[in-house]
């Protein structure tokens, strides 16, 4: 995990030997399960360290976790194989983490992985964001909502912001040019009770390519009717 270790340093994070061992175990299980369950197209040892693990940790450029901060809760919407949620939980063990994933087989992997890594305070939620976000247990309950590679921003805002507590924030990890996507998302952001704080370019020597964090603050409660029923946020994005 040398690539990850060096890249994390660029973020100001010192990963311990025990944490690097956890990442190594995560890598091995990911590649093994990937033979049976479609989890990722990226499987090379160095590529996974950088494009999955380090990329997940770049969220810290938009949110500075306090060491040992208690009761800080985070939900990763459409986490897939656990990205970015699991790398963040390894790096910051004190956070309370919910991993939301619609596909049952991927959720099986998440259960397996959190057990294997001995991670406490992780809840795997199997289901769609459109439904989970209406359950009182999850609605407006999280300090931070994260999502990577799930949907275009206008759709994503409707899926993610309902989970965010007022006063909390949502960070979307995005690749490639995003100006136009952000313009299209303005309406959804304000309808859902959010406000765009910043679009931060991720500029790390270890991670080439155009990457951004879109940081949205939750200023007021999301109206009850959002998110709309499953599929609608993608089919008819708010505009
Ligand atoms: N965040 C991961 C996975 C990206 S793929 C990563 O960066 O690698 C997108 C994932 O989101 C898929 O696993 C898909 O099943 C899940 N997903 C898509 N729409 C969803 C929804 N409405 N609710 C919950 N999960 C969803």
PDB file of N, CA, C and O in Angstrom, residues 115-183:
ATOM      1  N   UNK A 115     -17.281  -6.638   8.540  1.00  0.00           N
ATOM      2  CA  UNK A 115     -16.961  -7.653   9.555  1.00  0.00           C
ATOM      3  C   UNK A 115     -15.485  -8.024   9.519  1.00  0.00           C
ATOM      4  O   UNK A 115     -14.809  -8.046  10.537  1.00  0.00           O
ATOM      5  N   UNK A 116     -15.025  -8.288   8.324  1.00  0.00           N
ATOM      6  CA  UNK A 116     -13.634  -8.700   8.128  1.00  0.00           C
ATOM      7  C   UNK A 116     -12.661  -7.645   8.677  1.00  0.00           C
ATOM      8  O   UNK A 116     -11.636  -7.967   9.252  1.00  0.00           O
ATOM      9  N   UNK A 117     -13.004  -6.378   8.459  1.00  0.00           N
ATOM     10  CA  UNK A 117     -12.121  -5.298   8.915  1.00  0.00           C
ATOM     11  C   UNK A 117     -12.367  -4.930  10.380  1.00  0.00           C
ATOM     12  O   UNK A 117     -11.664  -4.096  10.938  1.00  0.00           O
ATOM     13  N   UNK A 118     -13.392  -5.538  10.964  1.00  0.00           N
ATOM     14  CA  UNK A 118     -13.700  -5.228  12.360  1.00  0.00           C
ATOM     15  C   UNK A 118     -14.127  -3.788  12.574  1.00  0.00           C
ATOM     16  O   UNK A 118     -13.777  -3.172  13.578  1.00  0.00           O
ATOM     17  N   UNK A 119     -14.881  -3.238  11.626  1.00  0.00           N
ATOM     18  CA  UNK A 119     -15.299  -1.837  11.740  1.00  0.00           C
ATOM     19  C   UNK A 119     -16.549  -1.722  12.619  1.00  0.00           C
ATOM     20  O   UNK A 119     -17.542  -2.403  12.378  1.00  0.00           O
ATOM     21  N   UNK A 120     -16.480  -0.858  13.623  1.00  0.00           N
ATOM     22  CA  UNK A 120     -17.645  -0.614  14.484  1.00  0.00           C
ATOM     23  C   UNK A 120     -18.453   0.540  13.940  1.00  0.00           C
ATOM     24  O   UNK A 120     -17.941   1.370  13.196  1.00  0.00           O
ATOM     25  N   UNK A 121     -19.707   0.617  14.386  1.00  0.00           N
ATOM     26  CA  UNK A 121     -20.535   1.768  14.016  1.00  0.00           C
ATOM     27  C   UNK A 121     -20.665   1.936  12.510  1.00  0.00           C
ATOM     28  O   UNK A 121     -20.574   3.062  11.980  1.00  0.00           O
ATOM     29  N   UNK A 122     -20.847   0.821  11.813  1.00  0.00           N
ATOM     30  CA  UNK A 122     -21.149   0.877  10.380  1.00  0.00           C
ATOM     31  C   UNK A 122     -22.479   0.186  10.162  1.00  0.00           C
ATOM     32  O   UNK A 122     -22.677  -0.942  10.596  1.00  0.00           O
ATOM     33  N   UNK A 123     -23.403   0.869   9.513  1.00  0.00           N
ATOM     34  CA  UNK A 123     -24.686   0.258   9.166  1.00  0.00           C
ATOM     35  C   UNK A 123     -24.774   0.131   7.653  1.00  0.00           C
ATOM     36  O   UNK A 123     -24.587   1.120   6.937  1.00  0.00           O
ATOM     37  N   UNK A 124     -25.042  -1.081   7.175  1.00  0.00           N
ATOM     38  CA  UNK A 124     -25.273  -1.266   5.745  1.00  0.00           C
ATOM     39  C   UNK A 124     -26.774  -1.165   5.511  1.00  0.00           C
ATOM     40  O   UNK A 124     -27.550  -1.908   6.107  1.00  0.00           O
ATOM     41  N   UNK A 125     -27.179  -0.233   4.675  1.00  0.00           N
ATOM     42  CA  UNK A 125     -28.597  -0.048   4.369  1.00  0.00           C
ATOM     43  C   UNK A 125     -28.822  -0.520   2.937  1.00  0.00           C
ATOM     44  O   UNK A 125     -28.243   0.031   2.000  1.00  0.00           O
ATOM     45  N   UNK A 126     -29.620  -1.560   2.790  1.00  0.00           N
ATOM     46  CA  UNK A 126     -29.887  -2.101   1.466  1.00  0.00           C
ATOM     47  C   UNK A 126     -31.187  -1.502   0.964  1.00  0.00           C
ATOM     48  O   UNK A 126     -32.244  -1.711   1.556  1.00  0.00           O
ATOM     49  N   UNK A 127     -31.113  -0.742  -0.106  1.00  0.00           N
ATOM     50  CA  UNK A 127     -32.334  -0.149  -0.634  1.00  0.00           C
ATOM     51  C   UNK A 127     -32.018   1.049  -1.493  1.00  0.00           C
ATOM     52  O   UNK A 127     -30.852   1.391  -1.710  1.00  0.00           O
ATOM     53  N   UNK A 128     -33.068   1.647  -1.980  1.00  0.00           N
ATOM     54  CA  UNK A 128     -32.902   2.810  -2.844  1.00  0.00           C
ATOM     55  C   UNK A 128     -32.985   4.085  -2.022  1.00  0.00           C
ATOM     56  O   UNK A 128     -33.783   4.190  -1.089  1.00  0.00           O
ATOM     57  N   UNK A 129     -32.202   5.049  -2.431  1.00  0.00           N
ATOM     58  CA  UNK A 129     -32.195   6.338  -1.750  1.00  0.00           C
ATOM     59  C   UNK A 129     -33.591   6.952  -1.723  1.00  0.00           C
ATOM     60  O   UNK A 129     -33.994   7.551  -0.726  1.00  0.00           O
ATOM     61  N   UNK A 130     -34.352   6.785  -2.829  1.00  0.00           N
ATOM     62  CA  UNK A 130     -35.679   7.396  -2.920  1.00  0.00           C
ATOM     63  C   UNK A 130     -36.587   6.906  -1.796  1.00  0.00           C
ATOM     64  O   UNK A 130     -37.507   7.610  -1.384  1.00  0.00           O
ATOM     65  N   UNK A 131     -36.349   5.662  -1.315  1.00  0.00           N
ATOM     66  CA  UNK A 131     -37.179   5.107  -0.243  1.00  0.00           C
ATOM     67  C   UNK A 131     -36.551   5.330   1.130  1.00  0.00           C
ATOM     68  O   UNK A 131     -37.233   5.769   2.060  1.00  0.00           O
ATOM     69  N   UNK A 132     -35.274   5.031   1.247  1.00  0.00           N
ATOM     70  CA  UNK A 132     -34.604   5.186   2.553  1.00  0.00           C
ATOM     71  C   UNK A 132     -34.713   6.620   3.068  1.00  0.00           C
ATOM     72  O   UNK A 132     -34.865   6.848   4.270  1.00  0.00           O
ATOM     73  N   UNK A 133     -34.683   7.581   2.157  1.00  0.00           N
ATOM     74  CA  UNK A 133     -34.696   8.991   2.567  1.00  0.00           C
ATOM     75  C   UNK A 133     -36.028   9.416   3.178  1.00  0.00           C
ATOM     76  O   UNK A 133     -36.130  10.489   3.769  1.00  0.00           O
ATOM     77  N   UNK A 134     -37.071   8.569   3.026  1.00  0.00           N
ATOM     78  CA  UNK A 134     -38.354   8.888   3.655  1.00  0.00           C
ATOM     79  C   UNK A 134     -38.522   8.207   5.007  1.00  0.00           C
ATOM     80  O   UNK A 134     -39.508   8.432   5.698  1.00  0.00           O
ATOM     81  N   UNK A 135     -37.572   7.349   5.358  1.00  0.00           N
ATOM     82  CA  UNK A 135     -37.665   6.681   6.663  1.00  0.00           C
ATOM     83  C   UNK A 135     -37.127   7.611   7.747  1.00  0.00           C
ATOM     84  O   UNK A 135     -36.028   8.167   7.614  1.00  0.00           O
ATOM     85  N   UNK A 136     -37.909   7.776   8.834  1.00  0.00           N
ATOM     86  CA  UNK A 136     -37.512   8.705   9.900  1.00  0.00           C
ATOM     87  C   UNK A 136     -36.103   8.420  10.442  1.00  0.00           C
ATOM     88  O   UNK A 136     -35.391   9.335  10.857  1.00  0.00           O
ATOM     89  N   UNK A 137     -35.711   7.148  10.428  1.00  0.00           N
ATOM     90  CA  UNK A 137     -34.379   6.772  10.939  1.00  0.00           C
ATOM     91  C   UNK A 137     -33.244   7.431  10.145  1.00  0.00           C
ATOM     92  O   UNK A 137     -32.153   7.655  10.679  1.00  0.00           O
ATOM     93  N   UNK A 138     -33.507   7.718   8.876  1.00  0.00           N
ATOM     94  CA  UNK A 138     -32.437   8.244   8.021  1.00  0.00           C
ATOM     95  C   UNK A 138     -32.667   9.674   7.543  1.00  0.00           C
ATOM     96  O   UNK A 138     -31.735  10.350   7.141  1.00  0.00           O
ATOM     97  N   UNK A 139     -33.919  10.110   7.570  1.00  0.00           N
ATOM     98  CA  UNK A 139     -34.202  11.423   6.983  1.00  0.00           C
ATOM     99  C   UNK A 139     -33.628  12.568   7.812  1.00  0.00           C
ATOM    100  O   UNK A 139     -33.901  12.688   8.998  1.00  0.00           O
ATOM    101  N   UNK A 140     -32.827  13.389   7.186  1.00  0.00           N
ATOM    102  CA  UNK A 140     -32.213  14.564   7.816  1.00  0.00           C
ATOM    103  C   UNK A 140     -31.469  14.210   9.101  1.00  0.00           C
ATOM    104  O   UNK A 140     -31.528  14.942  10.081  1.00  0.00           O
ATOM    105  N   UNK A 141     -30.776  13.089   9.063  1.00  0.00           N
ATOM    106  CA  UNK A 141     -30.107  12.599  10.268  1.00  0.00           C
ATOM    107  C   UNK A 141     -28.574  12.662  10.190  1.00  0.00           C
ATOM    108  O   UNK A 141     -27.904  12.354  11.168  1.00  0.00           O
ATOM    109  N   UNK A 142     -28.010  13.043   9.064  1.00  0.00           N
ATOM    110  CA  UNK A 142     -26.557  12.920   8.912  1.00  0.00           C
ATOM    111  C   UNK A 142     -25.848  14.276   8.837  1.00  0.00           C
ATOM    112  O   UNK A 142     -26.331  15.201   8.192  1.00  0.00           O
ATOM    113  N   UNK A 143     -24.697  14.331   9.491  1.00  0.00           N
ATOM    114  CA  UNK A 143     -23.882  15.556   9.446  1.00  0.00           C
ATOM    115  C   UNK A 143     -23.274  15.739   8.061  1.00  0.00           C
ATOM    116  O   UNK A 143     -23.071  16.860   7.607  1.00  0.00           O
ATOM    117  N   UNK A 144     -22.941  14.611   7.440  1.00  0.00           N
ATOM    118  CA  UNK A 144     -22.306  14.693   6.128  1.00  0.00           C
ATOM    119  C   UNK A 144     -22.858  13.595   5.226  1.00  0.00           C
ATOM    120  O   UNK A 144     -22.971  12.442   5.633  1.00  0.00           O
ATOM    121  N   UNK A 145     -23.207  13.979   4.005  1.00  0.00           N
ATOM    122  CA  UNK A 145     -23.672  13.024   2.997  1.00  0.00           C
ATOM    123  C   UNK A 145     -22.634  13.017   1.884  1.00  0.00           C
ATOM    124  O   UNK A 145     -22.167  14.082   1.452  1.00  0.00           O
ATOM    125  N   UNK A 146     -22.259  11.819   1.450  1.00  0.00           N
ATOM    126  CA  UNK A 146     -21.265  11.694   0.389  1.00  0.00           C
ATOM    127  C   UNK A 146     -21.813  10.860  -0.737  1.00  0.00           C
ATOM    128  O   UNK A 146     -22.661   9.994  -0.521  1.00  0.00           O
ATOM    129  N   UNK A 147     -21.315  11.105  -1.938  1.00  0.00           N
ATOM    130  CA  UNK A 147     -21.693  10.254  -3.049  1.00  0.00           C
ATOM    131  C   UNK A 147     -20.663  10.394  -4.154  1.00  0.00           C
ATOM    132  O   UNK A 147     -20.234  11.491  -4.491  1.00  0.00           O
ATOM    133  N   UNK A 148     -20.260   9.231  -4.701  1.00  0.00           N
ATOM    134  CA  UNK A 148     -19.260   9.231  -5.760  1.00  0.00           C
ATOM    135  C   UNK A 148     -19.763   8.387  -6.920  1.00  0.00           C
ATOM    136  O   UNK A 148     -20.170   7.231  -6.731  1.00  0.00           O
ATOM    137  N   UNK A 149     -19.751   8.992  -8.109  1.00  0.00           N
ATOM    138  CA  UNK A 149     -20.051   8.254  -9.346  1.00  0.00           C
ATOM    139  C   UNK A 149     -21.409   7.569  -9.344  1.00  0.00           C
ATOM    140  O   UNK A 149     -21.540   6.411  -9.719  1.00  0.00           O
ATOM    141  N   UNK A 150     -22.450   8.275  -8.908  1.00  0.00           N
ATOM    142  CA  UNK A 150     -23.781   7.660  -8.854  1.00  0.00           C
ATOM    143  C   UNK A 150     -24.735   8.232  -9.903  1.00  0.00           C
ATOM    144  O   UNK A 150     -25.439   7.476 -10.560  1.00  0.00           O
ATOM    145  N   UNK A 151     -24.767   9.552 -10.062  1.00  0.00           N
ATOM    146  CA  UNK A 151     -25.712  10.152 -11.016  1.00  0.00           C
ATOM    147  C   UNK A 151     -25.271  11.577 -11.321  1.00  0.00           C
ATOM    148  O   UNK A 151     -24.385  12.124 -10.645  1.00  0.00           O
ATOM    149  N   UNK A 152     -25.897  12.163 -12.334  1.00  0.00           N
ATOM    150  CA  UNK A 152     -25.641  13.573 -12.635  1.00  0.00           C
ATOM    151  C   UNK A 152     -26.157  14.422 -11.471  1.00  0.00           C
ATOM    152  O   UNK A 152     -27.091  14.036 -10.764  1.00  0.00           O
ATOM    153  N   UNK A 153     -25.546  15.569 -11.292  1.00  0.00           N
ATOM    154  CA  UNK A 153     -25.803  16.388 -10.108  1.00  0.00           C
ATOM    155  C   UNK A 153     -27.288  16.733  -9.851  1.00  0.00           C
ATOM    156  O   UNK A 153     -27.731  16.654  -8.707  1.00  0.00           O
ATOM    157  N   UNK A 154     -28.070  17.099 -10.873  1.00  0.00           N
ATOM    158  CA  UNK A 154     -29.472  17.424 -10.578  1.00  0.00           C
ATOM    159  C   UNK A 154     -30.218  16.238  -9.952  1.00  0.00           C
ATOM    160  O   UNK A 154     -31.037  16.411  -9.051  1.00  0.00           O
ATOM    161  N   UNK A 155     -29.914  15.031 -10.398  1.00  0.00           N
ATOM    162  CA  UNK A 155     -30.512  13.816  -9.837  1.00  0.00           C
ATOM    163  C   UNK A 155     -29.937  13.529  -8.454  1.00  0.00           C
ATOM    164  O   UNK A 155     -30.657  13.243  -7.491  1.00  0.00           O
ATOM    165  N   UNK A 156     -28.646  13.642  -8.369  1.00  0.00           N
ATOM    166  CA  UNK A 156     -27.927  13.305  -7.141  1.00  0.00           C
ATOM    167  C   UNK A 156     -28.370  14.164  -5.961  1.00  0.00           C
ATOM    168  O   UNK A 156     -28.511  13.676  -4.834  1.00  0.00           O
ATOM    169  N   UNK A 157     -28.601  15.429  -6.225  1.00  0.00           N
ATOM    170  CA  UNK A 157     -29.020  16.349  -5.166  1.00  0.00           C
ATOM    171  C   UNK A 157     -30.347  15.878  -4.566  1.00  0.00           C
ATOM    172  O   UNK A 157     -30.531  15.893  -3.347  1.00  0.00           O
ATOM    173  N   UNK A 158     -31.255  15.406  -5.401  1.00  0.00           N
ATOM    174  CA  UNK A 158     -32.551  14.928  -4.902  1.00  0.00           C
ATOM    175  C   UNK A 158     -32.384  13.631  -4.106  1.00  0.00           C
ATOM    176  O   UNK A 158     -33.106  13.383  -3.142  1.00  0.00           O
ATOM    177  N   UNK A 159     -31.424  12.794  -4.497  1.00  0.00           N
ATOM    178  CA  UNK A 159     -31.197  11.530  -3.789  1.00  0.00           C
ATOM    179  C   UNK A 159     -30.451  11.736  -2.465  1.00  0.00           C
ATOM    180  O   UNK A 159     -30.648  10.982  -1.518  1.00  0.00           O
ATOM    181  N   UNK A 160     -29.595  12.738  -2.436  1.00  0.00           N
ATOM    182  CA  UNK A 160     -28.675  12.866  -1.293  1.00  0.00           C
ATOM    183  C   UNK A 160     -29.103  13.886  -0.235  1.00  0.00           C
ATOM    184  O   UNK A 160     -29.017  13.616   0.961  1.00  0.00           O
ATOM    185  N   UNK A 161     -29.554  15.057  -0.647  1.00  0.00           N
ATOM    186  CA  UNK A 161     -29.812  16.137   0.329  1.00  0.00           C
ATOM    187  C   UNK A 161     -30.872  15.786   1.381  1.00  0.00           C
ATOM    188  O   UNK A 161     -30.786  16.259   2.518  1.00  0.00           O
ATOM    189  N   UNK A 162     -31.891  14.963   1.055  1.00  0.00           N
ATOM    190  CA  UNK A 162     -32.869  14.620   2.091  1.00  0.00           C
ATOM    191  C   UNK A 162     -32.258  13.910   3.310  1.00  0.00           C
ATOM    192  O   UNK A 162     -32.805  13.964   4.401  1.00  0.00           O
ATOM    193  N   UNK A 163     -31.112  13.272   3.164  1.00  0.00           N
ATOM    194  CA  UNK A 163     -30.462  12.583   4.285  1.00  0.00           C
ATOM    195  C   UNK A 163     -29.718  13.552   5.205  1.00  0.00           C
ATOM    196  O   UNK A 163     -29.377  13.217   6.336  1.00  0.00           O
ATOM    197  N   UNK A 164     -29.453  14.729   4.685  1.00  0.00           N
ATOM    198  CA  UNK A 164     -28.575  15.674   5.367  1.00  0.00           C
ATOM    199  C   UNK A 164     -29.321  16.471   6.435  1.00  0.00           C
ATOM    200  O   UNK A 164     -30.389  17.028   6.165  1.00  0.00           O
ATOM    201  N   UNK A 165     -28.770  16.517   7.644  1.00  0.00           N
ATOM    202  CA  UNK A 165     -29.353  17.340   8.700  1.00  0.00           C
ATOM    203  C   UNK A 165     -29.191  18.818   8.325  1.00  0.00           C
ATOM    204  O   UNK A 165     -28.224  19.188   7.656  1.00  0.00           O
ATOM    205  N   UNK A 166     -30.146  19.637   8.765  1.00  0.00           N
ATOM    206  CA  UNK A 166     -29.985  21.077   8.558  1.00  0.00           C
ATOM    207  C   UNK A 166     -28.733  21.509   9.333  1.00  0.00           C
ATOM    208  O   UNK A 166     -28.550  21.121  10.483  1.00  0.00           O
ATOM    209  N   UNK A 167     -27.868  22.236   8.662  1.00  0.00           N
ATOM    210  CA  UNK A 167     -26.583  22.604   9.270  1.00  0.00           C
ATOM    211  C   UNK A 167     -25.449  21.691   8.817  1.00  0.00           C
ATOM    212  O   UNK A 167     -24.281  21.977   9.039  1.00  0.00           O
ATOM    213  N   UNK A 168     -25.807  20.584   8.176  1.00  0.00           N
ATOM    214  CA  UNK A 168     -24.799  19.656   7.660  1.00  0.00           C
ATOM    215  C   UNK A 168     -24.478  19.954   6.203  1.00  0.00           C
ATOM    216  O   UNK A 168     -24.910  20.968   5.650  1.00  0.00           O
ATOM    217  N   UNK A 169     -23.747  19.067   5.571  1.00  0.00           N
ATOM    218  CA  UNK A 169     -23.442  19.299   4.157  1.00  0.00           C
ATOM    219  C   UNK A 169     -23.358  18.016   3.343  1.00  0.00           C
ATOM    220  O   UNK A 169     -23.307  16.912   3.889  1.00  0.00           O
ATOM    221  N   UNK A 170     -23.394  18.225   2.055  1.00  0.00           N
ATOM    222  CA  UNK A 170     -23.328  17.134   1.079  1.00  0.00           C
ATOM    223  C   UNK A 170     -22.120  17.388   0.183  1.00  0.00           C
ATOM    224  O   UNK A 170     -21.947  18.488  -0.331  1.00  0.00           O
ATOM    225  N   UNK A 171     -21.284  16.371   0.019  1.00  0.00           N
ATOM    226  CA  UNK A 171     -20.156  16.494  -0.907  1.00  0.00           C
ATOM    227  C   UNK A 171     -20.292  15.451  -2.007  1.00  0.00           C
ATOM    228  O   UNK A 171     -20.333  14.244  -1.728  1.00  0.00           O
ATOM    229  N   UNK A 172     -20.373  15.916  -3.235  1.00  0.00           N
ATOM    230  CA  UNK A 172     -20.406  15.021  -4.392  1.00  0.00           C
ATOM    231  C   UNK A 172     -19.018  14.991  -5.004  1.00  0.00           C
ATOM    232  O   UNK A 172     -18.418  16.032  -5.255  1.00  0.00           O
ATOM    233  N   UNK A 173     -18.508  13.780  -5.245  1.00  0.00           N
ATOM    234  CA  UNK A 173     -17.216  13.634  -5.919  1.00  0.00           C
ATOM    235  C   UNK A 173     -17.476  13.467  -7.398  1.00  0.00           C
ATOM    236  O   UNK A 173     -18.210  12.571  -7.812  1.00  0.00           O
ATOM    237  N   UNK A 174     -16.860  14.330  -8.183  1.00  0.00           N
ATOM    238  CA  UNK A 174     -17.136  14.370  -9.623  1.00  0.00           C
ATOM    239  C   UNK A 174     -15.859  14.346 -10.444  1.00  0.00           C
ATOM    240  O   UNK A 174     -14.848  14.931 -10.039  1.00  0.00           O
ATOM    241  N   UNK A 175     -15.927  13.702 -11.584  1.00  0.00           N
ATOM    242  CA  UNK A 175     -14.788  13.696 -12.513  1.00  0.00           C
ATOM    243  C   UNK A 175     -15.161  14.434 -13.790  1.00  0.00           C
ATOM    244  O   UNK A 175     -16.303  14.364 -14.224  1.00  0.00           O
ATOM    245  N   UNK A 176     -14.173  15.131 -14.373  1.00  0.00           N
ATOM    246  CA  UNK A 176     -14.388  15.804 -15.651  1.00  0.00           C
ATOM    247  C   UNK A 176     -15.084  17.142 -15.487  1.00  0.00           C
ATOM    248  O   UNK A 176     -15.399  17.571 -14.376  1.00  0.00           O
ATOM    249  N   UNK A 177     -15.316  17.801 -16.602  1.00  0.00           N
ATOM    250  CA  UNK A 177     -15.894  19.142 -16.588  1.00  0.00           C
ATOM    251  C   UNK A 177     -17.279  19.127 -15.944  1.00  0.00           C
ATOM    252  O   UNK A 177     -18.089  18.245 -16.216  1.00  0.00           O
ATOM    253  N   UNK A 178     -17.551  20.090 -15.064  1.00  0.00           N
ATOM    254  CA  UNK A 178     -18.808  20.039 -14.332  1.00  0.00           C
ATOM    255  C   UNK A 178     -19.605  21.336 -14.349  1.00  0.00           C
ATOM    256  O   UNK A 178     -20.701  21.387 -13.796  1.00  0.00           O
ATOM    257  N   UNK A 179     -19.071  22.383 -15.000  1.00  0.00           N
ATOM    258  CA  UNK A 179     -19.752  23.688 -14.973  1.00  0.00           C
ATOM    259  C   UNK A 179     -21.217  23.585 -15.379  1.00  0.00           C
ATOM    260  O   UNK A 179     -22.109  24.093 -14.700  1.00  0.00           O
ATOM    261  N   UNK A 180     -21.425  22.899 -16.494  1.00  0.00           N
ATOM    262  CA  UNK A 180     -22.778  22.822 -17.037  1.00  0.00           C
ATOM    263  C   UNK A 180     -23.692  22.007 -16.119  1.00  0.00           C
ATOM    264  O   UNK A 180     -24.853  22.355 -15.899  1.00  0.00           O
ATOM    265  N   UNK A 181     -23.138  20.958 -15.548  1.00  0.00           N
ATOM    266  CA  UNK A 181     -23.899  20.116 -14.621  1.00  0.00           C
ATOM    267  C   UNK A 181     -24.331  20.919 -13.395  1.00  0.00           C
ATOM    268  O   UNK A 181     -25.442  20.745 -12.876  1.00  0.00           O
ATOM    269  N   UNK A 182     -23.462  21.791 -12.942  1.00  0.00           N
ATOM    270  CA  UNK A 182     -23.781  22.593 -11.760  1.00  0.00           C
ATOM    271  C   UNK A 182     -24.881  23.605 -12.079  1.00  0.00           C
ATOM    272  O   UNK A 182     -25.816  23.793 -11.305  1.00  0.00           O
ATOM    273  N   UNK A 183     -24.781  24.216 -13.239  1.00  0.00           N
ATOM    274  CA  UNK A 183     -25.829  25.160 -13.647  1.00  0.00           C
ATOM    275  C   UNK A 183     -27.184  24.453 -13.676  1.00  0.00           C
ATOM    276  O   UNK A 183     -28.182  24.972 -13.167  1.00  0.00           O
TER     277      UNK A 183
END
